[in-house]
DNA sequence: AAGAAGTCCTGGGCGC
DNA sequence: TGCGCCCAGGACTTCT
């Protein structure tokens, strides 16, 4: 479940490992995952081109090529992207392969095929389908407390649902939404418009702290996330609530036991002590 | 118009 | 041992 810290880790690894590499051939093994393009168009646009930049917006990874084309990769649940060494076999569930001039292959692996790959001209990136509903980046371009307050005042949905909505704030998924709310001490089902100014400031601080620490740790590996170097992340050992139902809250001195609840068909993990609903938010 | 619910997809875990 | 069921959840579509 790659979210912002995982995609950022992949971005940094790929920049280090494949920037400057030249594509000699593109193999599309699962055409159904392509968005707005054909295997032939990928071949025409990327063959002979050099990877010049690796960027990210929200959870979307952007490979920019010297030919003036960009490849937008969304990992959804199980996507991975990493170079495979010369002579090594392609991993199971490889969906797209960029063969490189030095013999390595940049493999796009996705067990569940929920991810997407979109070819778009670099000068028209903002018009891409993959970026159409992507708002400002939660890590690199967060709103001010006043700006967030204005956004939240208009929304009546639970704050957890707001954090998962990529149109407002891009990059946060189910794991980090739980973690950010735990750190901020906010109950996930608090209606957006019921948050106090102090809670909104705490939310922004928690968001920055959690996302920054997760990027530093190389992301969270719960099931099959891999970094751009093919290794596992390290943030799973620092998770405060996610996946820890029945275990003690990790906040120092807190006697709470983490609970699991279902909200919008998604698991949410919460410490009932740190994240107690205040009486006036109902 | 906003929010809720359904859909896609497949490996792994679980119960019988 | 093996079968079948259900779960994981990001984003899109459809419904209310």
PDB file of C-alpha atoms (C1' of nucleotides) in Angstrom:
ATOM      1  CA  UNK A   1       0.000   0.000   0.000  1.00  0.00           C
ATOM      2  CA  UNK A   2       2.452   2.633  -1.109  1.00  0.00           C
ATOM      3  CA  UNK A   3       1.548   6.050   0.238  1.00  0.00           C
ATOM      4  CA  UNK A   4       3.546   9.268   0.066  1.00  0.00           C
ATOM      5  CA  UNK A   5       6.591   8.102   2.117  1.00  0.00           C
ATOM      6  CA  UNK A   6       6.849   4.877   0.139  1.00  0.00           C
ATOM      7  CA  UNK A   7       6.575   6.605  -3.245  1.00  0.00           C
ATOM      8  CA  UNK A   8       9.075   9.257  -2.113  1.00  0.00           C
ATOM      9  CA  UNK A   9      11.503   6.485  -1.098  1.00  0.00           C
ATOM     10  CA  UNK A  10      11.093   4.826  -4.505  1.00  0.00           C
ATOM     11  CA  UNK A  11      11.617   8.208  -6.168  1.00  0.00           C
ATOM     12  CA  UNK A  12      14.901   8.840  -4.335  1.00  0.00           C
ATOM     13  CA  UNK A  13      16.168   5.294  -4.975  1.00  0.00           C
ATOM     14  CA  UNK A  14      15.313   5.404  -8.667  1.00  0.00           C
ATOM     15  CA  UNK A  15      16.935   8.802  -9.115  1.00  0.00           C
ATOM     16  CA  UNK A  16      20.111   7.364  -7.589  1.00  0.00           C
ATOM     17  CA  UNK A  17      19.954   4.099  -9.545  1.00  0.00           C
ATOM     18  CA  UNK A  18      18.568   4.840 -13.009  1.00  0.00           C
ATOM     19  CA  UNK A  19      18.791   8.589 -13.724  1.00  0.00           C
ATOM     20  CA  UNK A  20      20.869   8.962 -16.881  1.00  0.00           C
ATOM     21  CA  UNK A  21      20.067   5.441 -18.091  1.00  0.00           C
ATOM     22  CA  UNK A  22      18.875   5.001 -21.671  1.00  0.00           C
ATOM     23  CA  UNK A  23      15.850   2.893 -22.604  1.00  0.00           C
ATOM     24  CA  UNK A  24      16.483   0.416 -25.424  1.00  0.00           C
ATOM     25  CA  UNK A  25      13.103  -1.316 -25.448  1.00  0.00           C
ATOM     26  CA  UNK A  26       9.748  -1.232 -23.645  1.00  0.00           C
ATOM     27  CA  UNK A  27       7.818  -4.423 -22.956  1.00  0.00           C
ATOM     28  CA  UNK A  28       4.183  -4.089 -21.923  1.00  0.00           C
ATOM     29  CA  UNK A  29       3.103  -7.398 -20.392  1.00  0.00           C
ATOM     30  CA  UNK A  30      -0.272  -6.192 -19.114  1.00  0.00           C
ATOM     31  CA  UNK A  31      -1.768  -3.650 -21.560  1.00  0.00           C
ATOM     32  CA  UNK A  32      -4.864  -3.292 -19.386  1.00  0.00           C
ATOM     33  CA  UNK A  33      -2.838  -1.249 -16.911  1.00  0.00           C
ATOM     34  CA  UNK A  34      -1.924   1.385 -19.508  1.00  0.00           C
ATOM     35  CA  UNK A  35      -3.829   4.633 -19.383  1.00  0.00           C
ATOM     36  CA  UNK A  36      -4.232   6.859 -22.408  1.00  0.00           C
ATOM     37  CA  UNK A  37      -1.702   5.119 -24.641  1.00  0.00           C
ATOM     38  CA  UNK A  38      -0.814   1.922 -26.445  1.00  0.00           C
ATOM     39  CA  UNK A  39       2.224  -0.359 -26.109  1.00  0.00           C
ATOM     40  CA  UNK A  40       3.326   0.921 -29.538  1.00  0.00           C
ATOM     41  CA  UNK A  41       3.108   4.542 -28.361  1.00  0.00           C
ATOM     42  CA  UNK A  42       5.260   3.715 -25.321  1.00  0.00           C
ATOM     43  CA  UNK A  43       7.820   2.096 -27.562  1.00  0.00           C
ATOM     44  CA  UNK A  44       7.908   5.082 -29.950  1.00  0.00           C
ATOM     45  CA  UNK A  45       8.095   7.670 -27.184  1.00  0.00           C
ATOM     46  CA  UNK A  46      10.628   6.059 -24.848  1.00  0.00           C
ATOM     47  CA  UNK A  47      12.945   3.961 -27.037  1.00  0.00           C
ATOM     48  CA  UNK A  48      16.349   5.646 -27.168  1.00  0.00           C
ATOM     49  CA  UNK A  49      15.333   8.206 -24.537  1.00  0.00           C
ATOM     50  CA  UNK A  50      17.230   8.850 -21.316  1.00  0.00           C
ATOM     51  CA  UNK A  51      15.635   9.073 -17.867  1.00  0.00           C
ATOM     52  CA  UNK A  52      16.372  12.675 -16.897  1.00  0.00           C
ATOM     53  CA  UNK A  53      14.232  13.203 -13.812  1.00  0.00           C
ATOM     54  CA  UNK A  54      12.286  11.222 -11.228  1.00  0.00           C
ATOM     55  CA  UNK A  55       9.546  13.279  -9.584  1.00  0.00           C
ATOM     56  CA  UNK A  56       6.482  12.687  -7.423  1.00  0.00           C
ATOM     57  CA  UNK A  57       3.139  14.302  -6.762  1.00  0.00           C
ATOM     58  CA  UNK A  58       1.090  12.765  -3.978  1.00  0.00           C
ATOM     59  CA  UNK A  59       1.273   9.019  -4.591  1.00  0.00           C
ATOM     60  CA  UNK A  60       2.060   9.384  -8.310  1.00  0.00           C
ATOM     61  CA  UNK A  61       5.635   8.672  -9.422  1.00  0.00           C
ATOM     62  CA  UNK A  62       6.782  10.590 -12.493  1.00  0.00           C
ATOM     63  CA  UNK A  63       9.624   9.408 -14.751  1.00  0.00           C
ATOM     64  CA  UNK A  64      10.675  12.166 -17.164  1.00  0.00           C
ATOM     65  CA  UNK A  65      12.543  11.278 -20.341  1.00  0.00           C
ATOM     66  CA  UNK A  66      14.840  13.207 -22.696  1.00  0.00           C
ATOM     67  CA  UNK A  67      12.324  12.650 -25.510  1.00  0.00           C
ATOM     68  CA  UNK A  68       9.874  15.089 -23.918  1.00  0.00           C
ATOM     69  CA  UNK A  69       7.604  12.336 -22.606  1.00  0.00           C
ATOM     70  CA  UNK A  70       6.744  11.373 -19.021  1.00  0.00           C
ATOM     71  CA  UNK A  71       5.592   8.094 -17.563  1.00  0.00           C
ATOM     72  CA  UNK A  72       3.199   8.480 -14.626  1.00  0.00           C
ATOM     73  CA  UNK A  73       3.103   5.396 -12.402  1.00  0.00           C
ATOM     74  CA  UNK A  74       0.467   4.851  -9.716  1.00  0.00           C
ATOM     75  CA  UNK A  75       1.178   1.869  -7.460  1.00  0.00           C
ATOM     76  CA  UNK A  76      -2.261   1.625  -5.868  1.00  0.00           C
ATOM     77  CA  UNK A  77      -2.100  -1.360  -3.483  1.00  0.00           C
ATOM     78  CA  UNK A  78       0.687  -3.654  -4.572  1.00  0.00           C
ATOM     79  CA  UNK A  79       2.822  -1.812  -7.133  1.00  0.00           C
ATOM     80  CA  UNK A  80       6.608  -1.861  -7.102  1.00  0.00           C
ATOM     81  CA  UNK A  81       9.236  -0.333  -9.398  1.00  0.00           C
ATOM     82  CA  UNK A  82      12.896  -1.273  -9.208  1.00  0.00           C
ATOM     83  CA  UNK A  83      15.824  -2.172 -11.457  1.00  0.00           C
ATOM     84  CA  UNK A  84      16.601  -5.842 -11.962  1.00  0.00           C
ATOM     85  CA  UNK A  85      20.292  -6.690 -12.407  1.00  0.00           C
ATOM     86  CA  UNK A  86      21.876  -8.254 -15.488  1.00  0.00           C
ATOM     87  CA  UNK A  87      21.220 -11.992 -15.582  1.00  0.00           C
ATOM     88  CA  UNK A  88      18.624 -11.892 -12.814  1.00  0.00           C
ATOM     89  CA  UNK A  89      15.148 -13.217 -13.680  1.00  0.00           C
ATOM     90  CA  UNK A  90      12.219 -10.828 -13.852  1.00  0.00           C
ATOM     91  CA  UNK A  91      10.094 -11.007 -10.675  1.00  0.00           C
ATOM     92  CA  UNK A  92       6.717 -12.733 -10.713  1.00  0.00           C
ATOM     93  CA  UNK A  93       3.852 -10.398 -11.664  1.00  0.00           C
ATOM     94  CA  UNK A  94       6.062  -8.064 -13.707  1.00  0.00           C
ATOM     95  CA  UNK A  95       3.669  -5.918 -15.778  1.00  0.00           C
ATOM     96  CA  UNK A  96       5.895  -3.455 -17.642  1.00  0.00           C
ATOM     97  CA  UNK A  97       9.624  -3.591 -18.368  1.00  0.00           C
ATOM     98  CA  UNK A  98      11.944  -0.797 -19.476  1.00  0.00           C
ATOM     99  CA  UNK A  99      15.062  -2.455 -20.852  1.00  0.00           C
ATOM    100  CA  UNK A 100      18.121  -0.262 -20.245  1.00  0.00           C
ATOM    101  CA  UNK A 101      21.274   0.107 -22.343  1.00  0.00           C
ATOM    102  CA  UNK A 102      23.486  -1.247 -19.526  1.00  0.00           C
ATOM    103  CA  UNK A 103      21.572  -4.544 -19.490  1.00  0.00           C
ATOM    104  CA  UNK A 104      19.438  -3.845 -16.423  1.00  0.00           C
ATOM    105  CA  UNK A 105      15.646  -3.809 -16.657  1.00  0.00           C
ATOM    106  CA  UNK A 106      13.428  -1.404 -14.752  1.00  0.00           C
ATOM    107  CA  UNK A 107      10.573  -3.704 -13.710  1.00  0.00           C
ATOM    108  CA  UNK A 108       7.096  -2.511 -12.835  1.00  0.00           C
ATOM    109  CA  UNK A 109       5.657  -5.284 -10.655  1.00  0.00           C
ATOM    110  CA  UNK A 110       2.034  -5.339  -9.456  1.00  0.00           C
ATOM    111  CA  UNK A 111       0.421  -8.500  -8.099  1.00  0.00           C
ATOM    112  CA  UNK A 112      -3.132  -7.230  -8.188  1.00  0.00           C
ATOM    113  CA  UNK A 113      -2.964  -5.169 -11.382  1.00  0.00           C
ATOM    114  CA  UNK A 114      -4.793  -2.278  -9.744  1.00  0.00           C
ATOM    115  CA  UNK A 115      -1.995   0.165 -10.575  1.00  0.00           C
ATOM    116  CA  UNK A 116      -1.747   2.321 -13.684  1.00  0.00           C
ATOM    117  CA  UNK A 117       0.942   3.531 -16.088  1.00  0.00           C
ATOM    118  CA  UNK A 118       0.186   6.650 -18.109  1.00  0.00           C
ATOM    119  CA  UNK A 119       2.213   8.126 -20.969  1.00  0.00           C
ATOM    120  CA  UNK A 120       1.895  11.882 -21.333  1.00  0.00           C
ATOM    121  CA  UNK A 121       3.929  14.692 -22.877  1.00  0.00           C
ATOM    122  CA  UNK A 122       6.030  16.315 -20.148  1.00  0.00           C
ATOM    123  CA  UNK A 123       4.727  19.779 -21.054  1.00  0.00           C
ATOM    124  CA  UNK A 124       1.146  18.510 -20.601  1.00  0.00           C
ATOM    125  CA  UNK A 125       1.662  16.557 -17.360  1.00  0.00           C
ATOM    126  CA  UNK A 126      -0.883  18.547 -15.418  1.00  0.00           C
ATOM    127  CA  UNK A 127      -3.585  17.438 -17.877  1.00  0.00           C
ATOM    128  CA  UNK A 128      -2.871  13.740 -17.214  1.00  0.00           C
ATOM    129  CA  UNK A 129      -5.722  11.567 -15.957  1.00  0.00           C
ATOM    130  CA  UNK A 130      -3.458  10.298 -13.142  1.00  0.00           C
ATOM    131  CA  UNK A 131      -2.984  13.828 -11.794  1.00  0.00           C
ATOM    132  CA  UNK A 132      -6.444  15.242 -12.497  1.00  0.00           C
ATOM    133  CA  UNK A 133      -7.721  14.692  -8.967  1.00  0.00           C
ATOM    134  CA  UNK A 134      -4.429  15.142  -7.101  1.00  0.00           C
ATOM    135  CA  UNK A 135      -4.349  18.122  -4.770  1.00  0.00           C
ATOM    136  CA  UNK A 136      -1.427  19.788  -3.021  1.00  0.00           C
ATOM    137  CA  UNK A 137       1.277  17.487  -1.699  1.00  0.00           C
ATOM    138  CA  UNK A 138       0.920  16.709   2.018  1.00  0.00           C
ATOM    139  CA  UNK A 139       4.691  16.778   2.598  1.00  0.00           C
ATOM    140  CA  UNK A 140       6.116  19.336   0.157  1.00  0.00           C
ATOM    141  CA  UNK A 141       3.225  21.766  -0.122  1.00  0.00           C
ATOM    142  CA  UNK A 142       1.047  21.544   3.001  1.00  0.00           C
ATOM    143  CA  UNK A 143      -1.629  24.177   3.652  1.00  0.00           C
ATOM    144  CA  UNK A 144      -1.268  26.804   6.367  1.00  0.00           C
ATOM    145  CA  UNK A 145      -3.341  26.328   9.550  1.00  0.00           C
ATOM    146  CA  UNK A 146      -5.659  29.082   8.302  1.00  0.00           C
ATOM    147  CA  UNK A 147      -5.932  27.488   4.854  1.00  0.00           C
ATOM    148  CA  UNK A 148      -6.721  24.073   6.319  1.00  0.00           C
ATOM    149  CA  UNK A 149      -9.246  25.594   8.698  1.00  0.00           C
ATOM    150  CA  UNK A 150     -11.105  27.097   5.723  1.00  0.00           C
ATOM    151  CA  UNK A 151     -11.051  23.782   3.870  1.00  0.00           C
ATOM    152  CA  UNK A 152     -12.347  21.824   6.875  1.00  0.00           C
ATOM    153  CA  UNK A 153     -15.101  24.320   7.734  1.00  0.00           C
ATOM    154  CA  UNK A 154     -16.875  23.392   4.491  1.00  0.00           C
ATOM    155  CA  UNK A 155     -16.706  19.626   5.057  1.00  0.00           C
ATOM    156  CA  UNK A 156     -18.967  17.503   7.234  1.00  0.00           C
ATOM    157  CA  UNK A 157     -17.313  14.127   6.620  1.00  0.00           C
ATOM    158  CA  UNK A 158     -15.110  12.473   9.288  1.00  0.00           C
ATOM    159  CA  UNK A 159     -11.539  13.837   9.410  1.00  0.00           C
ATOM    160  CA  UNK A 160     -10.182  10.379   8.471  1.00  0.00           C
ATOM    161  CA  UNK A 161     -12.171  10.449   5.206  1.00  0.00           C
ATOM    162  CA  UNK A 162     -10.848  13.941   4.503  1.00  0.00           C
ATOM    163  CA  UNK A 163      -7.245  12.805   4.950  1.00  0.00           C
ATOM    164  CA  UNK A 164      -7.834   9.963   2.459  1.00  0.00           C
ATOM    165  CA  UNK A 165      -9.334  12.331  -0.132  1.00  0.00           C
ATOM    166  CA  UNK A 166      -6.502  13.035  -2.591  1.00  0.00           C
ATOM    167  CA  UNK A 167      -8.259  16.071  -4.081  1.00  0.00           C
ATOM    168  CA  UNK A 168      -7.805  18.074  -0.907  1.00  0.00           C
ATOM    169  CA  UNK A 169      -4.423  16.857   0.309  1.00  0.00           C
ATOM    170  CA  UNK A 170      -2.423  14.333  -1.698  1.00  0.00           C
ATOM    171  CA  UNK A 171      -0.300  11.450  -0.468  1.00  0.00           C
ATOM    172  CA  UNK A 172      -1.957  10.155   2.697  1.00  0.00           C
ATOM    173  CA  UNK A 173      -3.451   6.642   2.704  1.00  0.00           C
ATOM    174  CA  UNK A 174      -5.006   4.385   5.297  1.00  0.00           C
ATOM    175  CA  UNK A 175      -1.863   3.652   7.319  1.00  0.00           C
ATOM    176  CA  UNK A 176      -0.625   7.228   7.715  1.00  0.00           C
ATOM    177  CA  UNK A 177      -4.136   8.629   8.241  1.00  0.00           C
ATOM    178  CA  UNK A 178      -4.406   6.463  11.361  1.00  0.00           C
ATOM    179  CA  UNK A 179      -0.880   7.339  12.463  1.00  0.00           C
ATOM    180  CA  UNK A 180      -1.288  11.100  11.948  1.00  0.00           C
ATOM    181  CA  UNK A 181      -4.584  11.205  13.853  1.00  0.00           C
ATOM    182  CA  UNK A 182      -3.074   9.162  16.703  1.00  0.00           C
ATOM    183  CA  UNK A 183      -0.123  11.511  16.998  1.00  0.00           C
ATOM    184  CA  UNK A 184      -2.405  14.547  16.850  1.00  0.00           C
ATOM    185  CA  UNK A 185      -4.721  13.039  19.498  1.00  0.00           C
ATOM    186  CA  UNK A 186      -7.798  13.398  17.298  1.00  0.00           C
ATOM    187  CA  UNK A 187     -10.605  10.822  17.042  1.00  0.00           C
ATOM    188  CA  UNK A 188     -10.909   9.613  13.405  1.00  0.00           C
ATOM    189  CA  UNK A 189     -14.683  10.073  13.322  1.00  0.00           C
ATOM    190  CA  UNK A 190     -14.560  13.732  14.360  1.00  0.00           C
ATOM    191  CA  UNK A 191     -16.451  15.755  11.729  1.00  0.00           C
ATOM    192  CA  UNK A 192     -14.111  18.106   9.837  1.00  0.00           C
ATOM    193  CA  UNK A 193     -16.062  21.208  10.745  1.00  0.00           C
ATOM    194  CA  UNK A 194     -15.933  20.250  14.444  1.00  0.00           C
ATOM    195  CA  UNK A 195     -12.138  20.474  14.768  1.00  0.00           C
ATOM    196  CA  UNK A 196     -10.803  23.295  16.918  1.00  0.00           C
ATOM    197  CA  UNK A 197      -8.034  25.633  15.755  1.00  0.00           C
ATOM    198  CA  UNK A 198      -5.679  23.899  18.212  1.00  0.00           C
ATOM    199  CA  UNK A 199      -6.554  20.491  16.774  1.00  0.00           C
ATOM    200  CA  UNK A 200      -5.948  21.748  13.232  1.00  0.00           C
ATOM    201  CA  UNK A 201      -2.500  23.014  14.217  1.00  0.00           C
ATOM    202  CA  UNK A 202      -1.771  19.678  15.933  1.00  0.00           C
ATOM    203  CA  UNK A 203      -2.912  17.843  12.806  1.00  0.00           C
ATOM    204  CA  UNK A 204      -0.473  19.759  10.591  1.00  0.00           C
ATOM    205  CA  UNK A 205       2.401  19.197  13.039  1.00  0.00           C
ATOM    206  CA  UNK A 206       1.613  15.461  13.267  1.00  0.00           C
ATOM    207  CA  UNK A 207       1.343  15.205   9.493  1.00  0.00           C
ATOM    208  CA  UNK A 208       4.796  16.707   9.019  1.00  0.00           C
ATOM    209  CA  UNK A 209       6.357  14.622  11.807  1.00  0.00           C
ATOM    210  CA  UNK A 210       4.866  11.291  10.700  1.00  0.00           C
ATOM    211  CA  UNK A 211       5.533  11.728   6.974  1.00  0.00           C
ATOM    212  CA  UNK A 212       9.081  13.005   7.554  1.00  0.00           C
ATOM    213  CA  UNK A 213       9.965  10.151   9.917  1.00  0.00           C
ATOM    214  CA  UNK A 214       8.461   7.588   7.535  1.00  0.00           C
ATOM    215  CA  UNK A 215      10.477   8.941   4.593  1.00  0.00           C
ATOM    216  CA  UNK A 216      13.633   8.822   6.738  1.00  0.00           C
ATOM    217  CA  UNK A 217      12.863   5.178   7.575  1.00  0.00           C
ATOM    218  CA  UNK A 218      12.347   4.276   3.914  1.00  0.00           C
ATOM    219  CA  UNK A 219       8.585   3.778   4.203  1.00  0.00           C
ATOM    220  CA  UNK A 220       6.418   1.109   5.837  1.00  0.00           C
ATOM    221  CA  UNK A 221       6.462  -2.510   4.671  1.00  0.00           C
ATOM    222  CA  UNK A 222       3.315  -4.316   5.856  1.00  0.00           C
ATOM    223  CA  UNK A 223       2.921  -6.840   3.060  1.00  0.00           C
ATOM    224  CA  UNK A 224       4.680  -6.361  -0.233  1.00  0.00           C
ATOM    225  CA  UNK A 225       5.964  -2.793  -0.500  1.00  0.00           C
ATOM    226  CA  UNK A 226       9.557  -2.603  -1.687  1.00  0.00           C
ATOM    227  CA  UNK A 227      11.799   0.442  -2.052  1.00  0.00           C
ATOM    228  CA  UNK A 228      13.224   1.471  -5.411  1.00  0.00           C
ATOM    229  CA  UNK A 229      16.281  -0.596  -4.466  1.00  0.00           C
ATOM    230  CA  UNK A 230      14.135  -3.699  -3.872  1.00  0.00           C
ATOM    231  CA  UNK A 231      14.572  -3.685  -0.078  1.00  0.00           C
ATOM    232  CA  UNK A 232      11.912  -3.426   2.651  1.00  0.00           C
ATOM    233  CA  UNK A 233      11.046  -0.226   4.529  1.00  0.00           C
ATOM    234  CA  UNK A 234      11.671   0.402   8.211  1.00  0.00           C
ATOM    235  CA  UNK A 235       8.802   2.502   9.538  1.00  0.00           C
ATOM    236  CA  UNK A 236       6.623  -0.510  10.450  1.00  0.00           C
ATOM    237  CA  UNK A 237       8.573  -0.786  13.725  1.00  0.00           C
ATOM    238  CA  UNK A 238       7.648   2.809  14.631  1.00  0.00           C
ATOM    239  CA  UNK A 239       3.904   2.578  13.936  1.00  0.00           C
ATOM    240  CA  UNK A 240       1.946   3.847  16.907  1.00  0.00           C
ATOM    241  CA  UNK A 241      -1.500   2.346  16.205  1.00  0.00           C
ATOM    242  CA  UNK A 242      -1.808   0.847  12.699  1.00  0.00           C
ATOM    243  CA  UNK A 243      -2.166  -2.940  12.892  1.00  0.00           C
ATOM    244  CA  UNK A 244      -1.599  -2.850  16.665  1.00  0.00           C
ATOM    245  CA  UNK A 245      -5.133  -3.541  17.958  1.00  0.00           C
ATOM    246  CA  UNK A 246      -5.092  -5.197  21.360  1.00  0.00           C
ATOM    247  CA  UNK A 247      -1.620  -3.837  22.097  1.00  0.00           C
ATOM    248  CA  UNK A 248      -0.630  -1.011  24.440  1.00  0.00           C
ATOM    249  CA  UNK A 249      -0.590   2.523  23.098  1.00  0.00           C
ATOM    250  CA  UNK A 250       2.980   3.629  22.457  1.00  0.00           C
ATOM    251  CA  UNK A 251       2.613   7.141  23.811  1.00  0.00           C
ATOM    252  CA  UNK A 252       4.704   7.419  26.967  1.00  0.00           C
ATOM    253  CA  UNK A 253       2.601   6.972  30.078  1.00  0.00           C
ATOM    254  CA  UNK A 254      -0.646   6.287  28.193  1.00  0.00           C
ATOM    255  CA  UNK A 255      -2.629   3.362  29.670  1.00  0.00           C
ATOM    256  CA  UNK A 256      -4.719   2.929  26.493  1.00  0.00           C
ATOM    257  CA  UNK A 257      -5.045  -0.242  24.420  1.00  0.00           C
ATOM    258  CA  UNK A 258      -5.279   0.233  20.653  1.00  0.00           C
ATOM    259  CA  UNK A 259      -8.664  -0.577  19.130  1.00  0.00           C
ATOM    260  CA  UNK A 260      -9.638  -1.400  15.558  1.00  0.00           C
ATOM    261  CA  UNK A 261     -12.783   0.093  14.087  1.00  0.00           C
ATOM    262  CA  UNK A 262     -14.245   0.064  10.584  1.00  0.00           C
ATOM    263  CA  UNK A 263     -14.886   3.444   9.019  1.00  0.00           C
ATOM    264  CA  UNK A 264     -15.962   3.809   5.407  1.00  0.00           C
ATOM    265  CA  UNK A 265     -15.190   0.104   4.818  1.00  0.00           C
ATOM    266  CA  UNK A 266     -11.604   0.710   5.912  1.00  0.00           C
ATOM    267  CA  UNK A 267      -9.802  -0.367   9.060  1.00  0.00           C
ATOM    268  CA  UNK A 268      -8.987   2.456  11.405  1.00  0.00           C
ATOM    269  CA  UNK A 269      -6.782   2.059  14.458  1.00  0.00           C
ATOM    270  CA  UNK A 270      -7.235   4.296  17.422  1.00  0.00           C
ATOM    271  CA  UNK A 271      -6.087   4.741  21.025  1.00  0.00           C
ATOM    272  CA  UNK A 272      -9.326   5.408  22.948  1.00  0.00           C
ATOM    273  CA  UNK A 273      -7.402   7.345  25.609  1.00  0.00           C
ATOM    274  CA  UNK A 274      -5.183   9.648  23.485  1.00  0.00           C
ATOM    275  CA  UNK A 275      -7.898  10.105  20.884  1.00  0.00           C
ATOM    276  CA  UNK A 276     -10.948  10.487  23.105  1.00  0.00           C
ATOM    277  CA  UNK A 277     -13.778  12.449  21.513  1.00  0.00           C
ATOM    278  CA  UNK A 278     -14.378  15.687  23.348  1.00  0.00           C
ATOM    279  CA  UNK A 279     -18.012  16.181  24.368  1.00  0.00           C
ATOM    280  CA  UNK A 280     -18.500  19.397  22.373  1.00  0.00           C
ATOM    281  CA  UNK A 281     -17.653  17.935  18.940  1.00  0.00           C
ATOM    282  CA  UNK A 282     -20.810  15.829  18.621  1.00  0.00           C
TER     283      UNK A 282
ATOM    284  C1'  DA B   1     -23.100  18.824  -4.090  1.00  0.00           C
ATOM    285  C1'  DA B   2     -21.342  15.999  -0.806  1.00  0.00           C
ATOM    286  C1'  DG B   3     -21.014  11.712   1.028  1.00  0.00           C
ATOM    287  C1'  DA B   4     -21.735   6.684   0.920  1.00  0.00           C
ATOM    288  C1'  DA B   5     -21.435   2.447  -1.311  1.00  0.00           C
ATOM    289  C1'  DG B   6     -19.967  -0.710  -4.999  1.00  0.00           C
ATOM    290  C1'  DT B   7     -16.254  -2.271  -8.032  1.00  0.00           C
ATOM    291  C1'  DC B   8     -11.807  -3.800  -9.611  1.00  0.00           C
ATOM    292  C1'  DC B   9      -7.941  -7.320  -8.496  1.00  0.00           C
ATOM    293  C1'  DT B  10      -5.339 -11.598  -6.431  1.00  0.00           C
ATOM    294  C1'  DG B  11      -2.458 -13.789  -2.764  1.00  0.00           C
ATOM    295  C1'  DG B  12      -2.598 -15.149   1.807  1.00  0.00           C
ATOM    296  C1'  DG B  13      -4.769 -16.451   6.021  1.00  0.00           C
ATOM    297  C1'  DC B  14      -8.253 -18.802   8.197  1.00  0.00           C
ATOM    298  C1'  DG B  15     -11.900 -22.272   9.343  1.00  0.00           C
ATOM    299  C1'  DC B  16     -13.826 -26.577   8.481  1.00  0.00           C
TER     300       DC B  16
ATOM    301  C1'  DT C   1      -4.358 -31.930   2.939  1.00  0.00           C
ATOM    302  C1'  DG C   2      -7.339 -29.208   0.477  1.00  0.00           C
ATOM    303  C1'  DC C   3     -11.115 -26.479  -0.489  1.00  0.00           C
ATOM    304  C1'  DG C   4     -13.665 -22.228  -0.264  1.00  0.00           C
ATOM    305  C1'  DC C   5     -14.439 -17.953   1.838  1.00  0.00           C
ATOM    306  C1'  DC C   6     -13.026 -13.466   3.146  1.00  0.00           C
ATOM    307  C1'  DC C   7      -9.878  -9.728   3.735  1.00  0.00           C
ATOM    308  C1'  DA C   8      -6.481  -6.107   2.419  1.00  0.00           C
ATOM    309  C1'  DG C   9      -7.508  -0.772   0.418  1.00  0.00           C
ATOM    310  C1'  DG C  10      -6.596   3.302  -3.602  1.00  0.00           C
ATOM    311  C1'  DA C  11      -9.268   5.453  -6.691  1.00  0.00           C
ATOM    312  C1'  DC C  12     -12.789   5.404  -9.825  1.00  0.00           C
ATOM    313  C1'  DT C  13     -17.887   5.027 -10.820  1.00  0.00           C
ATOM    314  C1'  DT C  14     -22.519   4.983  -9.426  1.00  0.00           C
ATOM    315  C1'  DC C  15     -26.114   5.864  -6.256  1.00  0.00           C
ATOM    316  C1'  DT C  16     -28.559   8.606  -2.710  1.00  0.00           C
TER     317       DT C  16
END
